[in-house]
Coordinates of C-alpha atoms in Angstrom, one line a residue:
M1 CA 42.2 6.2 27.9
C2 CA 38.3 5.8 26.4
G3 CA 35.2 6.3 29.3
I4 CA 33.3 3.8 31.1
V5 CA 29.5 4.4 32.3
G6 CA 27.5 1.7 34.2
Y7 CA 24.5 1.8 35.7
V8 CA 22.0 -0.4 38.2
G9 CA 19.2 0.7 39.8
K10 CA 16.0 1.7 39.7
K11 CA 16.2 5.4 37.6
R12 CA 15.8 4.7 33.3
A13 CA 19.6 3.3 32.8
C14 CA 19.8 5.6 29.8
G15 CA 19.9 8.9 31.0
V16 CA 22.5 8.1 33.4
L17 CA 24.7 6.6 30.9
V18 CA 24.7 9.4 28.0
E19 CA 24.9 12.2 30.4
G20 CA 28.2 10.3 32.2
L21 CA 29.5 9.3 28.6
K22 CA 29.4 13.6 27.9
R23 CA 31.2 14.4 30.8
L24 CA 33.4 11.4 29.9
E25 CA 33.9 12.3 26.1
Y26 CA 37.2 14.0 26.6
R27 CA 38.6 10.3 27.6
G28 CA 37.7 10.1 23.7
Y29 CA 35.7 10.5 21.4
D30 CA 36.0 8.4 18.2
S31 CA 33.2 6.6 18.7
A32 CA 30.4 6.0 21.5
G33 CA 27.7 2.7 22.3
I34 CA 25.3 2.1 25.3
C35 CA 23.7 -1.2 26.0
V36 CA 20.7 -1.2 28.2
V37 CA 19.3 -4.7 29.5
H38 CA 15.2 -4.4 29.1
E39 CA 12.4 -7.8 29.0
G40 CA 15.4 -9.9 29.2
R41 CA 17.3 -8.7 26.4
L42 CA 20.6 -6.8 25.2
H43 CA 19.6 -3.4 23.4
I44 CA 22.7 -1.9 21.5
V45 CA 23.1 1.5 19.6
K46 CA 26.5 2.5 18.9
A47 CA 27.7 5.1 16.1
A48 CA 31.1 6.4 14.7
G49 CA 32.2 9.8 16.2
R50 CA 30.5 11.9 19.0
V51 CA 28.7 11.0 22.3
S52 CA 25.5 13.4 20.4
K53 CA 25.2 11.3 17.5
M54 CA 24.7 8.2 19.7
E55 CA 22.7 9.9 21.5
A56 CA 20.1 10.6 18.7
L57 CA 20.1 6.8 18.0
A58 CA 19.1 5.9 21.7
L59 CA 16.7 8.3 22.5
A60 CA 14.7 6.8 19.1
D61 CA 14.8 3.6 20.5
V62 CA 11.6 3.0 23.1
D63 CA 13.8 -0.4 24.8
V64 CA 17.0 1.7 25.0
Q65 CA 14.8 4.0 26.9
A66 CA 13.0 1.7 28.9
G67 CA 15.5 -0.2 30.8
T68 CA 16.6 0.3 34.4
I69 CA 20.8 -1.4 34.1
G70 CA 23.2 -0.6 31.2
I71 CA 26.8 0.0 30.3
S72 CA 28.1 2.4 27.9
H73 CA 31.4 3.9 26.0
T74 CA 33.1 6.4 24.6
R75 CA 36.4 5.0 22.9
W76 CA 39.7 6.3 21.6
A77 CA 40.6 3.7 19.2
T78 CA 43.8 1.6 19.5
H79 CA 42.5 -2.1 18.2
G80 CA 40.7 -1.5 14.6
A81 CA 39.6 2.4 13.2
P82 CA 37.0 4.3 14.7
T83 CA 34.0 2.5 13.3
E84 CA 30.4 1.3 14.1
A85 CA 31.6 -2.1 14.5
N86 CA 34.0 -1.3 16.4
A87 CA 32.6 0.9 18.9
H88 CA 32.2 -0.8 22.4
P89 CA 30.0 -2.3 23.4
H90 CA 30.8 -5.9 22.0
T91 CA 28.6 -9.2 22.6
D92 CA 29.4 -13.0 22.7
S93 CA 28.6 -14.7 19.5
T94 CA 25.3 -15.7 20.9
G95 CA 24.3 -11.9 21.5
R96 CA 23.6 -12.6 25.1
I97 CA 26.8 -10.8 26.9
A98 CA 27.8 -7.3 26.5
L99 CA 30.7 -5.6 27.4
V100 CA 32.9 -2.6 27.2
H101 CA 36.5 -2.1 28.4
N102 CA 39.2 0.3 28.4
G103 CA 42.9 -0.8 28.2
I104 CA 44.6 -3.5 25.9
I105 CA 44.8 -7.3 25.8
E106 CA 48.2 -8.3 25.0
N107 CA 47.3 -11.4 24.1
Y108 CA 44.4 -11.0 22.2
A109 CA 45.8 -12.8 18.5
T110 CA 46.4 -15.6 20.7
L111 CA 42.8 -15.9 22.4
K112 CA 41.4 -14.9 18.7
K113 CA 43.0 -18.0 17.5
F114 CA 41.6 -20.4 20.4
L115 CA 38.0 -18.9 19.8
I116 CA 38.1 -18.8 16.1
D117 CA 39.0 -22.9 15.9
K118 CA 35.9 -23.6 18.5
G119 CA 34.1 -22.2 15.4
H120 CA 33.6 -18.1 17.2
V121 CA 33.2 -15.6 14.5
F122 CA 34.4 -12.2 15.3
V123 CA 32.8 -8.7 13.3
S124 CA 35.4 -6.1 14.6
E125 CA 39.1 -5.8 14.4
T126 CA 38.8 -4.9 18.1
D127 CA 40.9 -6.7 20.6
T128 CA 37.7 -5.9 23.1
E129 CA 35.6 -8.4 21.6
V130 CA 38.0 -11.0 22.3
L131 CA 37.6 -10.9 25.7
A132 CA 33.5 -10.3 25.0
Q133 CA 33.8 -13.3 23.1
L134 CA 36.3 -15.4 26.0
V135 CA 33.7 -14.4 28.3
G136 CA 30.6 -16.2 26.5
S137 CA 32.6 -19.4 26.1
F138 CA 33.0 -19.9 29.9
Y139 CA 29.2 -19.0 30.5
N140 CA 27.7 -20.9 28.0
D141 CA 27.8 -24.0 29.1
G142 CA 24.9 -23.4 31.2
K143 CA 26.9 -24.1 34.2
T144 CA 28.7 -20.9 35.3
S145 CA 27.2 -17.5 36.7
L146 CA 28.3 -14.4 34.8
A147 CA 30.5 -13.5 37.3
D148 CA 32.5 -16.9 37.2
A149 CA 32.6 -16.8 33.7
V150 CA 34.1 -13.5 33.8
L151 CA 36.8 -14.3 36.3
A152 CA 37.6 -17.7 34.5
A153 CA 38.2 -15.2 31.5
L154 CA 40.8 -12.7 33.0
G155 CA 42.6 -15.4 34.4
E156 CA 43.3 -16.3 30.5
V157 CA 44.1 -13.0 29.6
T158 CA 47.1 -10.7 29.7
G159 CA 47.0 -7.0 29.4
T160 CA 45.2 -4.0 30.8
Y161 CA 41.8 -3.5 31.6
G162 CA 38.6 -2.0 32.9
I163 CA 35.7 -3.6 32.4
A164 CA 31.5 -3.7 32.8
V165 CA 29.4 -6.7 31.9
V166 CA 25.6 -7.4 31.9
C167 CA 24.2 -10.6 30.8
Q168 CA 20.3 -10.9 29.0
D169 CA 19.8 -14.1 31.4
E170 CA 20.9 -11.8 34.6
P171 CA 19.7 -9.1 33.8
G172 CA 19.6 -7.3 37.2
T173 CA 23.5 -7.9 37.4
L174 CA 26.3 -5.9 36.8
V175 CA 30.0 -7.1 36.8
V176 CA 33.1 -4.7 36.9
A177 CA 37.0 -5.7 37.0
R178 CA 40.1 -3.4 36.9
K179 CA 43.6 -4.5 36.2
G180 CA 45.6 -1.0 35.3
S181 CA 42.2 0.8 33.9
P182 CA 40.1 2.8 36.3
L183 CA 37.1 1.8 37.8
I184 CA 35.4 3.7 40.7
V185 CA 31.9 2.7 42.0
G186 CA 29.5 5.4 42.8
V187 CA 27.3 4.4 46.0
G188 CA 24.0 5.7 45.8
T189 CA 20.1 4.8 47.4
D190 CA 19.4 1.3 45.9
E191 CA 21.8 2.4 42.9
Y192 CA 25.1 2.1 41.7
V193 CA 27.1 4.2 38.9
V194 CA 30.0 2.6 37.4
A195 CA 32.7 4.8 35.5
S196 CA 36.4 5.4 34.6
D197 CA 36.6 9.1 36.0
A198 CA 34.4 10.6 39.1
A199 CA 33.4 13.0 36.6
A200 CA 30.0 11.0 35.4
I201 CA 29.4 10.2 38.9
I202 CA 29.2 13.3 41.2
E203 CA 26.0 14.2 40.1
H204 CA 24.7 11.1 41.0
T205 CA 26.7 10.7 44.2
S206 CA 29.6 11.2 46.0
N207 CA 29.7 8.9 47.6
V208 CA 32.4 6.1 46.0
I209 CA 34.1 3.0 46.4
Y210 CA 37.7 2.6 44.3
L211 CA 38.4 -0.4 42.8
N212 CA 41.8 -1.5 43.1
D213 CA 44.2 -4.0 40.5
N214 CA 42.8 -7.2 40.3
E215 CA 39.5 -6.6 42.0
M216 CA 36.3 -7.4 40.4
A217 CA 32.7 -6.2 42.1
V218 CA 29.3 -7.7 41.1
L219 CA 27.0 -5.0 41.6
T220 CA 23.0 -5.6 41.9
S221 CA 19.9 -2.8 43.0
E222 CA 20.4 -4.8 46.2
G223 CA 23.5 -4.6 47.1
M224 CA 27.6 -5.1 45.7
R225 CA 29.4 -7.8 46.4
T226 CA 33.4 -7.4 45.7
T227 CA 36.4 -10.1 45.3
T228 CA 39.5 -10.1 44.0
L229 CA 40.1 -11.9 40.5
D230 CA 41.2 -15.1 42.7
N231 CA 37.6 -15.0 44.3
V232 CA 39.0 -13.8 47.8
P233 CA 36.2 -11.8 49.1
V234 CA 37.6 -8.1 49.6
R235 CA 35.9 -5.1 52.2
K236 CA 35.8 -1.7 50.4
E237 CA 36.0 2.0 52.1
I238 CA 33.5 4.2 51.3
R239 CA 35.5 7.4 50.3
Q240 CA 34.1 10.7 49.2
I241 CA 34.0 13.1 45.8
E242 CA 35.8 16.0 46.7
W243 CA 34.6 18.6 43.2
S244 CA 31.4 19.9 43.0
L245 CA 29.0 19.6 39.6
E246 CA 29.7 22.9 39.2
Q247 CA 33.3 22.6 38.4
I248 CA 33.2 20.1 36.2
A249 CA 30.7 23.2 34.2
K250 CA 32.5 25.6 31.4
G251 CA 30.8 28.2 33.3
G252 CA 30.2 30.6 31.1
F253 CA 33.9 30.1 29.0
E254 CA 33.6 28.9 25.4
H255 CA 36.2 26.0 25.9
F256 CA 37.6 24.3 29.5
M257 CA 40.6 24.6 28.5
L258 CA 40.3 28.5 28.7
K259 CA 38.4 28.2 31.9
E260 CA 41.6 26.3 33.5
I261 CA 43.8 28.5 32.5
M262 CA 41.8 31.7 34.0
E263 CA 41.4 29.7 36.7
Q264 CA 45.1 29.3 37.7
A265 CA 45.4 32.1 40.4
D266 CA 42.3 30.2 42.2
S267 CA 44.6 26.9 41.7
I268 CA 47.6 27.8 42.7
Q269 CA 46.1 29.5 45.9
M270 CA 44.0 26.2 46.8
A271 CA 47.2 24.4 46.2
L272 CA 49.2 27.0 48.5
G273 CA 46.2 26.7 50.7
G274 CA 47.7 25.6 54.6
R275 CA 50.9 24.5 53.1
L276 CA 52.5 28.2 53.8
D277 CA 52.9 29.5 57.3
M278 CA 53.0 33.2 57.3
R279 CA 53.4 33.4 61.1
D280 CA 56.9 31.3 61.8
M281 CA 57.4 31.3 57.8
R282 CA 57.8 27.5 56.9
V283 CA 56.3 25.3 54.5
Q284 CA 54.2 22.2 56.3
L285 CA 53.5 19.5 54.5
G286 CA 50.7 16.8 56.1
G287 CA 51.1 14.6 53.2
L288 CA 55.5 14.2 53.8
E289 CA 55.6 14.1 57.6
K290 CA 55.6 10.2 58.2
V291 CA 58.4 10.2 55.5
S292 CA 59.8 13.4 55.8
R293 CA 63.1 11.9 58.1
E294 CA 63.5 9.5 55.1
L295 CA 63.0 12.1 52.7
V296 CA 65.5 14.2 54.2
K297 CA 68.5 12.2 53.8
T298 CA 67.9 11.0 50.3
R299 CA 70.5 11.3 48.3
K300 CA 68.9 11.1 44.8
I301 CA 65.4 12.6 43.4
I302 CA 64.2 10.8 40.5
L303 CA 61.2 12.2 39.4
T304 CA 59.3 11.0 36.7
G305 CA 55.8 11.7 34.4
C306 CA 54.8 11.7 30.8
G307 CA 54.1 15.2 28.8
T308 CA 53.2 17.8 30.5
A309 CA 54.1 16.0 33.7
W310 CA 57.8 15.5 32.7
H311 CA 58.0 18.9 31.2
A312 CA 56.8 19.8 35.1
G313 CA 59.8 17.0 36.4
L314 CA 62.3 18.8 34.5
V315 CA 61.3 22.2 36.8
G316 CA 61.2 20.1 39.8
E317 CA 64.9 18.6 38.6
F318 CA 66.4 22.2 38.9
L319 CA 64.3 23.2 42.0
F320 CA 65.4 20.0 43.6
E321 CA 69.2 20.8 42.9
D322 CA 69.0 24.7 43.5
L323 CA 67.0 24.8 46.7
A324 CA 67.7 21.3 48.2
K325 CA 70.5 20.7 46.9
I326 CA 69.9 17.2 45.7
P327 CA 71.0 15.7 42.9
S328 CA 68.2 14.9 41.1
E329 CA 67.1 13.7 37.3
V330 CA 64.2 13.2 35.5
E331 CA 62.9 10.1 33.6
Y332 CA 59.8 9.8 30.6
A333 CA 58.1 7.2 32.5
S334 CA 57.6 5.3 29.6
E335 CA 61.3 4.5 29.1
F336 CA 62.2 3.7 32.3
R337 CA 61.1 0.5 33.4
Y338 CA 62.3 -0.7 30.5
R339 CA 66.4 0.3 30.7
N340 CA 67.5 -1.4 33.8
P341 CA 67.8 1.8 36.0
I342 CA 70.3 2.4 38.6
V343 CA 67.5 3.2 41.9
E344 CA 70.9 3.3 44.8
D345 CA 70.4 3.6 48.4
N346 CA 68.5 6.4 49.8
T347 CA 66.7 7.2 46.3
T348 CA 63.5 9.1 46.5
V349 CA 60.7 8.6 43.3
I350 CA 58.6 11.0 42.8
A351 CA 55.4 10.5 40.1
I352 CA 54.3 13.5 38.9
S353 CA 50.5 12.9 37.2
Q354 CA 47.3 14.9 36.8
S355 CA 45.3 11.9 36.6
G356 CA 46.7 9.2 39.0
E357 CA 45.9 6.9 36.4
T358 CA 49.0 7.4 33.7
A359 CA 50.2 3.8 32.9
D360 CA 53.6 4.7 31.9
T361 CA 54.1 6.5 35.3
L362 CA 52.3 4.0 37.8
A363 CA 54.5 1.5 35.8
A364 CA 57.7 3.4 36.3
L365 CA 56.5 3.8 40.3
R366 CA 56.0 0.1 40.7
E367 CA 59.6 -0.4 39.2
A368 CA 61.1 2.1 41.1
K369 CA 59.5 0.9 44.6
D370 CA 60.9 -2.7 43.5
R371 CA 63.9 -1.3 43.4
G372 CA 64.0 0.0 46.9
A373 CA 63.2 3.3 46.3
L374 CA 60.7 5.5 49.0
A375 CA 57.9 6.8 46.2
L376 CA 55.9 9.7 46.3
G377 CA 53.1 11.1 44.9
I378 CA 52.2 14.3 43.5
V379 CA 48.6 14.1 41.5
N380 CA 45.4 15.9 41.4
V381 CA 42.9 13.2 41.5
V382 CA 41.8 11.8 45.4
G383 CA 42.2 8.3 45.9
S384 CA 43.9 7.8 41.9
T385 CA 45.5 4.8 41.6
I386 CA 49.2 6.6 42.0
A387 CA 48.0 8.2 45.3
R388 CA 47.0 4.6 46.4
E389 CA 50.2 3.3 45.5
T390 CA 52.9 5.7 47.0
D391 CA 53.8 5.9 50.2
A392 CA 53.6 9.4 50.6
G393 CA 52.5 12.5 48.8
V394 CA 51.1 15.8 48.0
Y395 CA 47.9 16.4 46.1
L396 CA 47.8 19.8 44.1
H397 CA 44.1 20.4 45.0
A398 CA 44.0 22.4 41.3
G399 CA 40.6 20.9 41.3
P400 CA 39.1 19.0 38.1
E401 CA 40.9 19.4 34.9
I402 CA 38.6 18.6 32.1
G403 CA 40.8 20.1 29.1
V404 CA 42.6 17.7 27.4
A405 CA 45.8 20.0 27.1
S406 CA 46.6 20.3 30.8
T407 CA 47.0 23.7 32.0
K408 CA 45.8 24.2 36.2
A409 CA 47.8 21.1 36.7
F410 CA 51.0 21.8 35.5
T411 CA 51.5 25.4 37.3
C412 CA 50.3 23.4 40.3
Q413 CA 52.8 20.6 39.9
L414 CA 55.4 23.4 39.8
I415 CA 54.0 24.7 43.3
V416 CA 54.1 21.3 44.8
E417 CA 57.3 21.3 43.8
S418 CA 58.3 24.1 44.8
L419 CA 57.0 23.7 48.0
V420 CA 58.8 20.3 48.9
A421 CA 62.2 21.7 47.2
L422 CA 61.9 24.3 50.4
M423 CA 60.8 22.4 53.0
L424 CA 63.3 19.9 52.5
G425 CA 66.3 22.6 51.0
R426 CA 65.0 24.1 55.0
R427 CA 65.9 21.4 56.8
R428 CA 68.8 20.4 54.9
F429 CA 70.8 23.7 54.7
M430 CA 69.1 26.7 53.5
S431 CA 69.4 29.6 56.5
Q432 CA 65.9 30.8 57.6
F433 CA 66.4 34.3 56.3
A434 CA 66.2 32.4 52.8
M435 CA 63.1 30.8 53.5
E436 CA 61.4 33.7 54.3
K437 CA 62.2 35.3 51.1
Y438 CA 61.1 32.3 49.1
I439 CA 57.9 32.5 51.0
E440 CA 56.7 35.5 50.6
A441 CA 57.5 35.2 46.6
L442 CA 55.2 32.3 46.8
A443 CA 52.6 33.6 48.4
A444 CA 52.8 36.5 46.2
I445 CA 52.3 34.7 43.4
P446 CA 48.2 34.1 42.7
E447 CA 47.7 37.8 42.1
Q448 CA 50.6 38.1 40.0
V449 CA 49.3 35.5 37.8
K450 CA 46.0 37.7 37.9
T451 CA 48.2 40.1 35.9
V452 CA 49.6 37.8 33.4
L453 CA 45.9 36.2 32.4
A454 CA 45.0 40.2 31.8
S455 CA 46.9 39.7 28.5
S456 CA 44.7 37.4 27.0
D457 CA 43.2 39.7 25.0
S458 CA 46.4 41.7 23.7
I459 CA 47.7 37.7 23.0
K460 CA 44.7 36.9 21.4
E461 CA 45.1 39.8 18.7
M462 CA 49.1 39.0 18.0
V463 CA 47.8 35.4 17.2
G464 CA 45.7 36.4 14.0
E465 CA 49.1 37.4 12.4
Y466 CA 50.9 34.0 12.8
A467 CA 48.3 31.3 13.0
D468 CA 49.0 30.4 9.4
Q469 CA 52.3 29.6 10.0
E470 CA 53.0 25.3 10.4
N471 CA 56.8 26.2 12.3
W472 CA 57.1 27.7 15.5
L473 CA 60.7 27.7 17.2
Y474 CA 60.3 28.2 21.0
L475 CA 63.7 29.2 22.7
G476 CA 64.3 29.0 27.0
R477 CA 67.5 29.0 29.4
G478 CA 67.7 27.1 32.8
Y479 CA 64.4 27.2 34.6
N480 CA 62.4 28.5 31.4
Y481 CA 64.4 25.9 29.0
P482 CA 61.2 23.5 30.1
V483 CA 58.6 26.2 29.8
A484 CA 60.0 26.4 26.1
L485 CA 59.0 22.6 25.8
E486 CA 55.7 23.4 27.6
G487 CA 54.6 26.5 25.4
A488 CA 55.5 24.0 22.4
L489 CA 53.8 20.5 23.2
K490 CA 50.5 22.8 24.2
L491 CA 50.9 24.6 20.6
K492 CA 51.3 20.8 18.5
E493 CA 48.3 19.4 20.7
I494 CA 45.7 22.0 20.4
S495 CA 46.5 23.9 17.0
Y496 CA 48.0 21.0 15.5
I497 CA 51.2 23.6 14.5
H498 CA 54.5 21.9 14.1
A499 CA 56.5 23.8 16.9
E500 CA 59.9 22.6 18.6
G501 CA 61.0 23.6 22.5
L502 CA 65.1 24.2 22.4
P503 CA 67.4 25.1 25.2
A504 CA 68.6 28.6 23.8
A505 CA 72.1 28.3 23.5
E506 CA 71.6 24.8 21.2
M507 CA 70.1 26.8 18.6
K508 CA 73.3 27.6 16.8
H509 CA 74.3 23.6 16.7
G510 CA 71.7 22.7 14.4
P511 CA 68.0 24.5 14.2
I512 CA 69.3 27.8 13.0
A513 CA 69.7 26.3 9.5
L514 CA 65.5 26.1 9.9
I515 CA 65.2 29.8 10.5
H516 CA 63.9 31.6 7.6
E517 CA 61.8 35.1 7.1
G518 CA 58.9 35.0 8.8
M519 CA 59.2 32.4 11.0
P520 CA 58.1 32.8 14.5
V521 CA 60.1 32.4 17.7
V522 CA 58.9 32.2 20.7
F523 CA 61.7 33.6 23.5
V524 CA 60.9 32.8 27.2
A525 CA 63.1 35.7 28.6
P526 CA 62.9 36.9 31.7
R527 CA 65.9 38.6 33.5
C528 CA 67.9 35.9 34.7
G529 CA 71.1 35.0 35.0
T530 CA 71.8 34.1 31.3
Y531 CA 70.2 37.4 29.9
D532 CA 72.5 38.8 27.9
K533 CA 73.2 35.3 26.4
L534 CA 69.7 35.6 25.6
V535 CA 70.1 39.0 23.9
G536 CA 72.6 37.6 21.6
N537 CA 70.2 34.4 20.5
I538 CA 67.7 36.8 20.1
Q539 CA 69.9 39.1 17.8
E540 CA 70.9 36.0 16.0
I541 CA 67.4 35.4 14.8
R542 CA 66.3 38.5 13.8
A543 CA 69.2 38.8 11.4
R544 CA 67.6 36.0 9.8
G545 CA 64.1 37.5 9.4
G546 CA 62.8 35.3 12.4
R547 CA 60.1 37.1 13.5
I548 CA 60.5 37.7 17.8
I549 CA 57.7 37.4 20.3
A550 CA 58.7 37.2 23.9
V551 CA 57.8 36.6 27.0
V552 CA 59.9 39.2 29.7
T553 CA 59.7 40.8 32.9
E554 CA 57.6 43.5 33.7
G555 CA 60.0 46.6 33.0
D556 CA 62.2 44.9 30.6
D557 CA 62.7 47.5 27.5
E558 CA 65.6 45.8 25.9
I559 CA 64.5 42.7 24.7
A560 CA 60.9 44.6 24.9
K561 CA 62.7 47.0 22.5
L562 CA 64.4 44.0 20.1
A563 CA 61.2 41.6 20.0
D564 CA 57.9 42.2 17.0
H565 CA 55.4 41.5 20.2
A566 CA 56.6 41.4 24.3
F567 CA 54.0 39.7 26.7
F568 CA 55.8 40.6 30.0
V569 CA 55.3 38.4 33.5
P570 CA 56.0 40.0 37.1
D571 CA 59.5 40.1 38.5
C572 CA 59.6 37.2 41.1
P573 CA 63.1 34.6 42.3
V574 CA 63.9 32.6 38.9
P575 CA 62.6 29.6 40.9
F576 CA 59.3 30.2 40.1
Q577 CA 59.6 32.3 36.9
P578 CA 57.8 28.8 35.1
I579 CA 54.9 29.4 36.9
L580 CA 54.1 32.9 35.4
T581 CA 56.5 32.9 32.0
V582 CA 54.2 29.2 31.0
I583 CA 50.4 31.1 31.2
P584 CA 51.3 33.5 28.2
L585 CA 52.4 30.5 26.1
Q586 CA 49.1 28.6 27.1
L587 CA 47.0 31.2 26.1
L588 CA 49.0 31.8 23.0
A589 CA 48.3 27.9 21.8
Y590 CA 44.7 28.5 23.4
H591 CA 44.2 31.8 21.2
A592 CA 45.9 30.2 17.5
A593 CA 43.6 27.0 18.1
V594 CA 40.4 28.9 18.2
A595 CA 42.1 31.1 14.9
R596 CA 42.5 28.0 13.4
G597 CA 39.3 26.2 14.2
C598 CA 40.5 23.3 15.8
N599 CA 38.4 21.4 18.8
V600 CA 40.7 23.0 22.1
D601 CA 39.3 20.7 24.3
K602 CA 39.1 17.8 22.0
P603 CA 41.9 17.6 20.2
R604 CA 42.3 14.7 17.6
N605 CA 44.2 11.8 18.6
L606 CA 44.2 12.4 21.7
A607 CA 42.7 11.8 25.2
K608 CA 43.4 13.1 28.9
S609 CA 44.0 10.4 31.0
V610 CA 46.5 7.6 29.1
T611 CA 45.9 4.5 30.7
V612 CA 47.4 2.3 28.4
E613 CA 50.9 1.7 27.1

C-alpha cells in the first residue's frame, strides 16, 4: 500500500530517495520520511502530508544531503493517524536502527507488551515501530549482525511486510525482506535501488530482481546476498523492466488519470498486439499455451478480484458463459478464502489485478490452488507476485497506470478476457464464421475508442450542471450492468459523490424511492436484447423528475430524445460493448472531480496498490 525506496551506492542517497518517493506517492500520501546514514549516525527527517513537505526539510539538512545509503517511505495510514510521529522511518529504542515497512504486523499488540515489559518506550501508535524495536532488541546484545537481528525479529512476527532496514553501526549495509508486500531490487553499477514499485527504479536501471515471499537481501555497494528467512542462500535471476521513464510522466496532461484515459486506444492496441491472427482469423495467446488442453477441458471458471478488477471479472462471467459456454462465477477476492468455497475438479480460477500484488486477490489465488484449481492470472505488471505464482496467464501490456482510479487497465482486462473467451469458444463449439466476425470487431475497437474519447469536451460541459449533486444512480442491463457498477465506483473514488450502480431491472424493487426532481441517473443503454426494457426504465425515471444521462449507440435517436444528455459510442457486438461504454463514464467521473476541486490522481483515503487486507 505504502511506498518504500532504499539506496546504497556511490551517489548521494537523498536525491534518489526523494525522487523515488515522488514517483510512488500514488501508493500513499498521508506522511513521508527519510533516513540517511552519514558519519556513523542516522539522520532522519519526517513530516505529515505530501512528500514535498518532507523534501523541503531534507534539503535544509546538510547531513541528510551527504550520505550515500538510506531508506525512505511514503505512508498510507493503517495503525495510527497520519502524523509526524507515526511517519516512517521508525527507530529502535537506542536510535541506532531505522526501519520502513509496508504491510500489517498482526501480532504487534502482543509484541509491544513484551517489549514494554522489557523496558522499551514507544513514541508512535504504529505496528511498524514495534518491528523496529524488536529488531533492535535482537541486535543490542552486541553479538548479532543487522541481518541476523532482522531474521530473528521476523521469526517472531505474524502478518505481512516489505521492509528496509539500516543501522549506524553497519553504515554500508541495507537489509530488505518481504512477505506478502512487494519489494524489487534494482541492480546498477556499484549501487542498488530498492523499491516497492518499479516506478522508483526505472530512472536508475532497468535491471531488477524480484524478491519472493520469505526472502531477504543484504545489500552493500560491493554486492548482494539473498537468502530465505530461514537463512538458506537463494540465487536470483536479473530481469528487465519493460516500462520507460517517459511512460510514467504526465506527457503534458493535467493529471495522470486523464492521460491514461486518453491512452486507451493505444493501450488496447498493445493488449491486442500479436494476439489476433488476421490471416488465419484466430486468437493466439502464448501465455496460455502450456495449459491450453487443460483449460479447454475446464468445467467451471471462477474469476476473482477487488474493486475495478471485480467489475472486469463480472464482465468476464458474461463472456465465458456466452462465448465459451463454460459455467462461470465472479468472487470478491476479499471474501473467497474465508467462506470455504467449493472448488471442484477441472475448475479454473482467474485472478485479475492491475498491480499483480493485490493482497486479497493473491490470497484467493493461493486458496484456489490449494484446492486443486488451475490458476491463471490477468495482470499488468510483469514479474509481479500473481504473475509468478499462477500456472499461466496473460499480461495486459497496458503500460504503467499511475492514477489511483483504474481506467486503461480495466479496458485492457476486458480485452484479455474477450480473447481468452474467444480462444476457448472456438476450441469448444464456436464456428469459424462466428469467430471471424468477432475477431474483425475486436480489431476495430482501437479506432472506435478514439471516436468515444472525442466526446471529452462535451462531457466536461455537461458535468458542470450536476457537479454539486451528491447522489447519482447508474443503471445498465446484461453486459452493461458491470459498466454501471464501474461508472459509479469511478465517481465515488475521485469526486466523493455518493453513487450507486444497479441492474436497471432492479430499480423498481426499492431504489426508485430515491428518485427526486433533478437527480442525475446515468443509463448505459446501447442497442442490445433488452433495449426496449431500458427505454421503459428511462420513462419511469423521467416521470419522477430524474435527469437522464445516457450512453447510447451511434444513430439511436429514440433514447437520445428521451435523455437530457446523450453520449454516443460506435456499434459493436454486444460482448464488446463494455469496452466502449465505460469510457464516457470514466470521463464523466474525471471532469466531475476536477469541477469539484478534488485531487484526481491522489483521492483521499485511497492507494493504488492495496497490498494489505
